[in-house]
PDB file of C-alpha atoms in Angstrom:
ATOM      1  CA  UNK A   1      13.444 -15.105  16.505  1.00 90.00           C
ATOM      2  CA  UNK A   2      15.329 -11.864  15.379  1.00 94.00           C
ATOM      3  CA  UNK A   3      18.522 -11.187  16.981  1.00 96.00           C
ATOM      4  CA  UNK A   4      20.364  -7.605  16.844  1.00 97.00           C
ATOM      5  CA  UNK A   5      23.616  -6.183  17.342  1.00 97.00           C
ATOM      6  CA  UNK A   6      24.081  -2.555  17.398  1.00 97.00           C
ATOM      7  CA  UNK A   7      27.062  -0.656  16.942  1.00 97.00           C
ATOM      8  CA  UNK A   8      28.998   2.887  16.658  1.00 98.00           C
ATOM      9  CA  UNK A   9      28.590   4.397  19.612  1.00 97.00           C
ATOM     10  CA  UNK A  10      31.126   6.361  21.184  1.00 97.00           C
ATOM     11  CA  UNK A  11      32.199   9.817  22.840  1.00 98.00           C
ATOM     12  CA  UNK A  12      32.155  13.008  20.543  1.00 98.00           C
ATOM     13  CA  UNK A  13      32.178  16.451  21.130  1.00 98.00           C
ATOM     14  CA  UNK A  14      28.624  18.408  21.019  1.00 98.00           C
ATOM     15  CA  UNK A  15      28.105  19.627  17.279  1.00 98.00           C
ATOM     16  CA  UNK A  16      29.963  16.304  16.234  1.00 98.00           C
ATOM     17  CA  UNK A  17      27.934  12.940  14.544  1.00 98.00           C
ATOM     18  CA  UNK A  18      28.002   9.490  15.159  1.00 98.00           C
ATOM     19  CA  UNK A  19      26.400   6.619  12.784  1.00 98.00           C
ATOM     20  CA  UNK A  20      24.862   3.843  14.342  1.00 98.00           C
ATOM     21  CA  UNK A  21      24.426   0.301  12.946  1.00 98.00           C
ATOM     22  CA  UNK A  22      22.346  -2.101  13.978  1.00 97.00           C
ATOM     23  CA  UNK A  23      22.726  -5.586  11.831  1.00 96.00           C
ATOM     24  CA  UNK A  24      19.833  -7.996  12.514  1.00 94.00           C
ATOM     25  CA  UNK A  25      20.175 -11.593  12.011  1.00 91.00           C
ATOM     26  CA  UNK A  26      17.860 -14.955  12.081  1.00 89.00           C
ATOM     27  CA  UNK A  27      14.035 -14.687  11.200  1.00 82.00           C
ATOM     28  CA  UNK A  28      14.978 -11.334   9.177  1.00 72.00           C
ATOM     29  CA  UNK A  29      11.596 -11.287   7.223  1.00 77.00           C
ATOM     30  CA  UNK A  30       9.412 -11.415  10.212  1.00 81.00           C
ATOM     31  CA  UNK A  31      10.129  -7.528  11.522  1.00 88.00           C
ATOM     32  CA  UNK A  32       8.048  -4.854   9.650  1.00 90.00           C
ATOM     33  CA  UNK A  33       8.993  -2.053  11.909  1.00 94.00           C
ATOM     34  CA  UNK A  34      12.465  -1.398  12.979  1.00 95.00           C
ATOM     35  CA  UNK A  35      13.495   1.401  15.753  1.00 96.00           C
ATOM     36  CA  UNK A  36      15.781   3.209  17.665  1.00 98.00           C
ATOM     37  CA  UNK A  37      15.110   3.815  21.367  1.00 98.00           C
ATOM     38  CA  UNK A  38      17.411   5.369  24.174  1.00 98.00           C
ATOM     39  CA  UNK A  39      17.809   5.466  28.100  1.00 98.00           C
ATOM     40  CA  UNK A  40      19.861   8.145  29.685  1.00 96.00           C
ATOM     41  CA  UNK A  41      20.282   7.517  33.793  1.00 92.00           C
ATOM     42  CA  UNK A  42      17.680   7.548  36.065  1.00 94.00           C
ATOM     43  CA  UNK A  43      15.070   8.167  32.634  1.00 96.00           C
ATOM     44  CA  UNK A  44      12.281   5.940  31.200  1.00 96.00           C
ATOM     45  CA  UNK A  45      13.438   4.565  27.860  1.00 97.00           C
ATOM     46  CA  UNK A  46      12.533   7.007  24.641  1.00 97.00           C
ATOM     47  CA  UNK A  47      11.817   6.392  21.257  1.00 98.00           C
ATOM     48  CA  UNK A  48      13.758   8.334  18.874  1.00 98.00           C
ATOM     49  CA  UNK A  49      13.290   7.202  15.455  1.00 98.00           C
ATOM     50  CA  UNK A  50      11.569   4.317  13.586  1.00 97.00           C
ATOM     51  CA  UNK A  51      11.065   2.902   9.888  1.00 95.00           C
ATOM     52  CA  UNK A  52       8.575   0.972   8.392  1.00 92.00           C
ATOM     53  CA  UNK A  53      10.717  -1.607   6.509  1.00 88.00           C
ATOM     54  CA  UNK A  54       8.495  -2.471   3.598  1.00 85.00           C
ATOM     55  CA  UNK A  55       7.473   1.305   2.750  1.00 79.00           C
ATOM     56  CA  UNK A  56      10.111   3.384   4.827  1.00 77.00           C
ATOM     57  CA  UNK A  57       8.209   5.467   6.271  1.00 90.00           C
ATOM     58  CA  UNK A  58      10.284   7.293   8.965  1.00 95.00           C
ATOM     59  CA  UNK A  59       8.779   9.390  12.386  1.00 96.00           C
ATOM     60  CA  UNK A  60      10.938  10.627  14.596  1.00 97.00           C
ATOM     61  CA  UNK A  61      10.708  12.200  18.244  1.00 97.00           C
ATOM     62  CA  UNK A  62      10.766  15.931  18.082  1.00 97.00           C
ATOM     63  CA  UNK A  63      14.118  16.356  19.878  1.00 97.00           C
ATOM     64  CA  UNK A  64      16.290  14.655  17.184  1.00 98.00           C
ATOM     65  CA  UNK A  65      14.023  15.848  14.299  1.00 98.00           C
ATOM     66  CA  UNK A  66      16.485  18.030  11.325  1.00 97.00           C
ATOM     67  CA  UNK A  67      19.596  15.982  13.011  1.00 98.00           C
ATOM     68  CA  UNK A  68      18.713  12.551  13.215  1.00 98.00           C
ATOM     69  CA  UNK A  69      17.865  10.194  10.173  1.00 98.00           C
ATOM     70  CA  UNK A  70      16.816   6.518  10.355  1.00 97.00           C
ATOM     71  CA  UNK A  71      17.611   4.349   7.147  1.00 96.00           C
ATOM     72  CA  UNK A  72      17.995   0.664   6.073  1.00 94.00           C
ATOM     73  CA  UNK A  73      20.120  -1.388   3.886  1.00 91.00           C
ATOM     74  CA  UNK A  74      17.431  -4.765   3.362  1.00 85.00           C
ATOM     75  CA  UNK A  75      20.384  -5.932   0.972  1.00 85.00           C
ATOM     76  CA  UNK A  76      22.747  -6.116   4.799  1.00 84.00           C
ATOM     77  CA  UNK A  77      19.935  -6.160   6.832  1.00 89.00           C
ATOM     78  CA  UNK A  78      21.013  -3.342   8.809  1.00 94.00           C
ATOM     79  CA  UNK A  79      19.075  -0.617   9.955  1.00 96.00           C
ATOM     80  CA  UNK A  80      21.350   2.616  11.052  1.00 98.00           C
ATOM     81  CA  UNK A  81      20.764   5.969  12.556  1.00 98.00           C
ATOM     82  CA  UNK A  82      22.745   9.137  11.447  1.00 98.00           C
ATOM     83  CA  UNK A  83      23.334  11.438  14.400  1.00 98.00           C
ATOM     84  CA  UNK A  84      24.502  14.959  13.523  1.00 98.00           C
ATOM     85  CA  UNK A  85      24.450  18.120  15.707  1.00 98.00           C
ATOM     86  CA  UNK A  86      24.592  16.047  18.570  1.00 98.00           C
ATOM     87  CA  UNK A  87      23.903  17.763  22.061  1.00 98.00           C
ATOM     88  CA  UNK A  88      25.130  16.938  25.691  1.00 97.00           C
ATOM     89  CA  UNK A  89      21.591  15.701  25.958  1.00 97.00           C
ATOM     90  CA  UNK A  90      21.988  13.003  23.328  1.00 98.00           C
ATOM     91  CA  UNK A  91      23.768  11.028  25.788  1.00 98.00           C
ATOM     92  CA  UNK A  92      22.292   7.918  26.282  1.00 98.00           C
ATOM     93  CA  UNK A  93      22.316   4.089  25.953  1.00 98.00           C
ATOM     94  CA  UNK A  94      20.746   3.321  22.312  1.00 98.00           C
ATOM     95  CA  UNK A  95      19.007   0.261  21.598  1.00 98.00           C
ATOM     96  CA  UNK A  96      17.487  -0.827  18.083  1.00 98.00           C
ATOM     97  CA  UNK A  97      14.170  -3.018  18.400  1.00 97.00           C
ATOM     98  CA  UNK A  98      12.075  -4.872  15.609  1.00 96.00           C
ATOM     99  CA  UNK A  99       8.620  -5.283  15.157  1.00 95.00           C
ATOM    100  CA  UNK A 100       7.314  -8.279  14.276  1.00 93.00           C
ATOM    101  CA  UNK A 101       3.865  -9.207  15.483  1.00 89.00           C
ATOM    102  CA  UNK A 102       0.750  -7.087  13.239  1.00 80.00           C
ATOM    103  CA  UNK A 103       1.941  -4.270  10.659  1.00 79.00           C
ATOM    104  CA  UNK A 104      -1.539  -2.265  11.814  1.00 84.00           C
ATOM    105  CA  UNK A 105      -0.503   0.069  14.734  1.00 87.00           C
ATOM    106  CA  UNK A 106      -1.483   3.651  15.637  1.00 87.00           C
ATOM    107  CA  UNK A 107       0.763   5.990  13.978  1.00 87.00           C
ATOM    108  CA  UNK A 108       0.713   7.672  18.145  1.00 87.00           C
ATOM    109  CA  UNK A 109       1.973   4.388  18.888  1.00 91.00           C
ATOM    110  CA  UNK A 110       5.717   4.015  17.049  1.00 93.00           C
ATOM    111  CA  UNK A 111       8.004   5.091  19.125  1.00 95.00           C
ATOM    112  CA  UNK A 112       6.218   3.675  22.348  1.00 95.00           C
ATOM    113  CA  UNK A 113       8.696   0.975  23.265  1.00 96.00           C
ATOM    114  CA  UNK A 114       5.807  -1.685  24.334  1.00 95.00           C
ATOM    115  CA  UNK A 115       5.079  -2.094  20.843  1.00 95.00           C
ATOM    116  CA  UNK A 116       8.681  -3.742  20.051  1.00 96.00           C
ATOM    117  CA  UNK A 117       9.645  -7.482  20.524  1.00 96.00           C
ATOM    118  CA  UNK A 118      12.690  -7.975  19.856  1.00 96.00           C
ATOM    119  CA  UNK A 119      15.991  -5.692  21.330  1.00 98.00           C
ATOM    120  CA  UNK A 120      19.711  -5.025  20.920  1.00 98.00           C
ATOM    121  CA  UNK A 121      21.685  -5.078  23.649  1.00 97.00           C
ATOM    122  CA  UNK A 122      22.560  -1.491  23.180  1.00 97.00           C
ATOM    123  CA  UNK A 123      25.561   0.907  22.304  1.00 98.00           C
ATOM    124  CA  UNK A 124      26.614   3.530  24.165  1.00 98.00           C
ATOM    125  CA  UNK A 125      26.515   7.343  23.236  1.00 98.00           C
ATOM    126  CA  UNK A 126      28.447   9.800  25.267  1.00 98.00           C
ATOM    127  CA  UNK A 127      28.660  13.757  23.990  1.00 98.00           C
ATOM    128  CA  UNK A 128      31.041  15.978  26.213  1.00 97.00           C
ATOM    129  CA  UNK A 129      29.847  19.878  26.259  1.00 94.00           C
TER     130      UNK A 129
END
């Protein structure tokens, strides 16, 4: 069992940043992916950026790539999610999600959110125009 607790979320300005946190506790060694999704009103749940925890390989969607950057601290176990430029369209409920069952998965398949087993209960991110 892997439990996480994001953080950081707020209101900001468009143009402004927000860092979010996401500190997983429990079975800690179990996840080998770790990722960031979000779900704006009314929308199907998106990935936006994920890391491979051993290596760190990152991907990213394409509407957050050059402004959003996933990274890990293995020493806190905390994965986090730098937000900069942010855009009216940012604004969403974010959720961080672990991996844990097989490290092989399509590369296509990273930020599909059925490939996650374990969720935050999410943080909220609000950016006025």
């Amino acid at each position: 069992q892997v439990q996480l607790v994001e953080s950081g979320g707020g209101s900001v300005q468009a143009g402004g940043s927000l860092r979010l946190s996401c500190a997983a506790s429990g079975d800690t060694y179990s996840p080998n992916y770790m990722g960031w999704f979000r779900q704006a009103p009314g929308k199907e749940r998106e990935g936006v950026a994920t890391i491979y925890i051993v290596g760190s390989s990152r991907r990213y969607a394409d509407s957050v790539k050059g402004r959003f950057t996933i990274s890990q601290d293995n020493a806190e176990k905390t994965v986090y999610l730098q937000m900069n430029s942010l855009k009216p369209e940012d604004t969403a409920m974010y959720y961080c999600a672990a991996r844990t069952r097989g490290e092989w998965i399509l590369t296509s398949r990273l930020l599909n959110s059925d490939e996650y087993d374990y969720w935050g209960q999410g943080t909220q991110v609000t950016v006025s125009s």
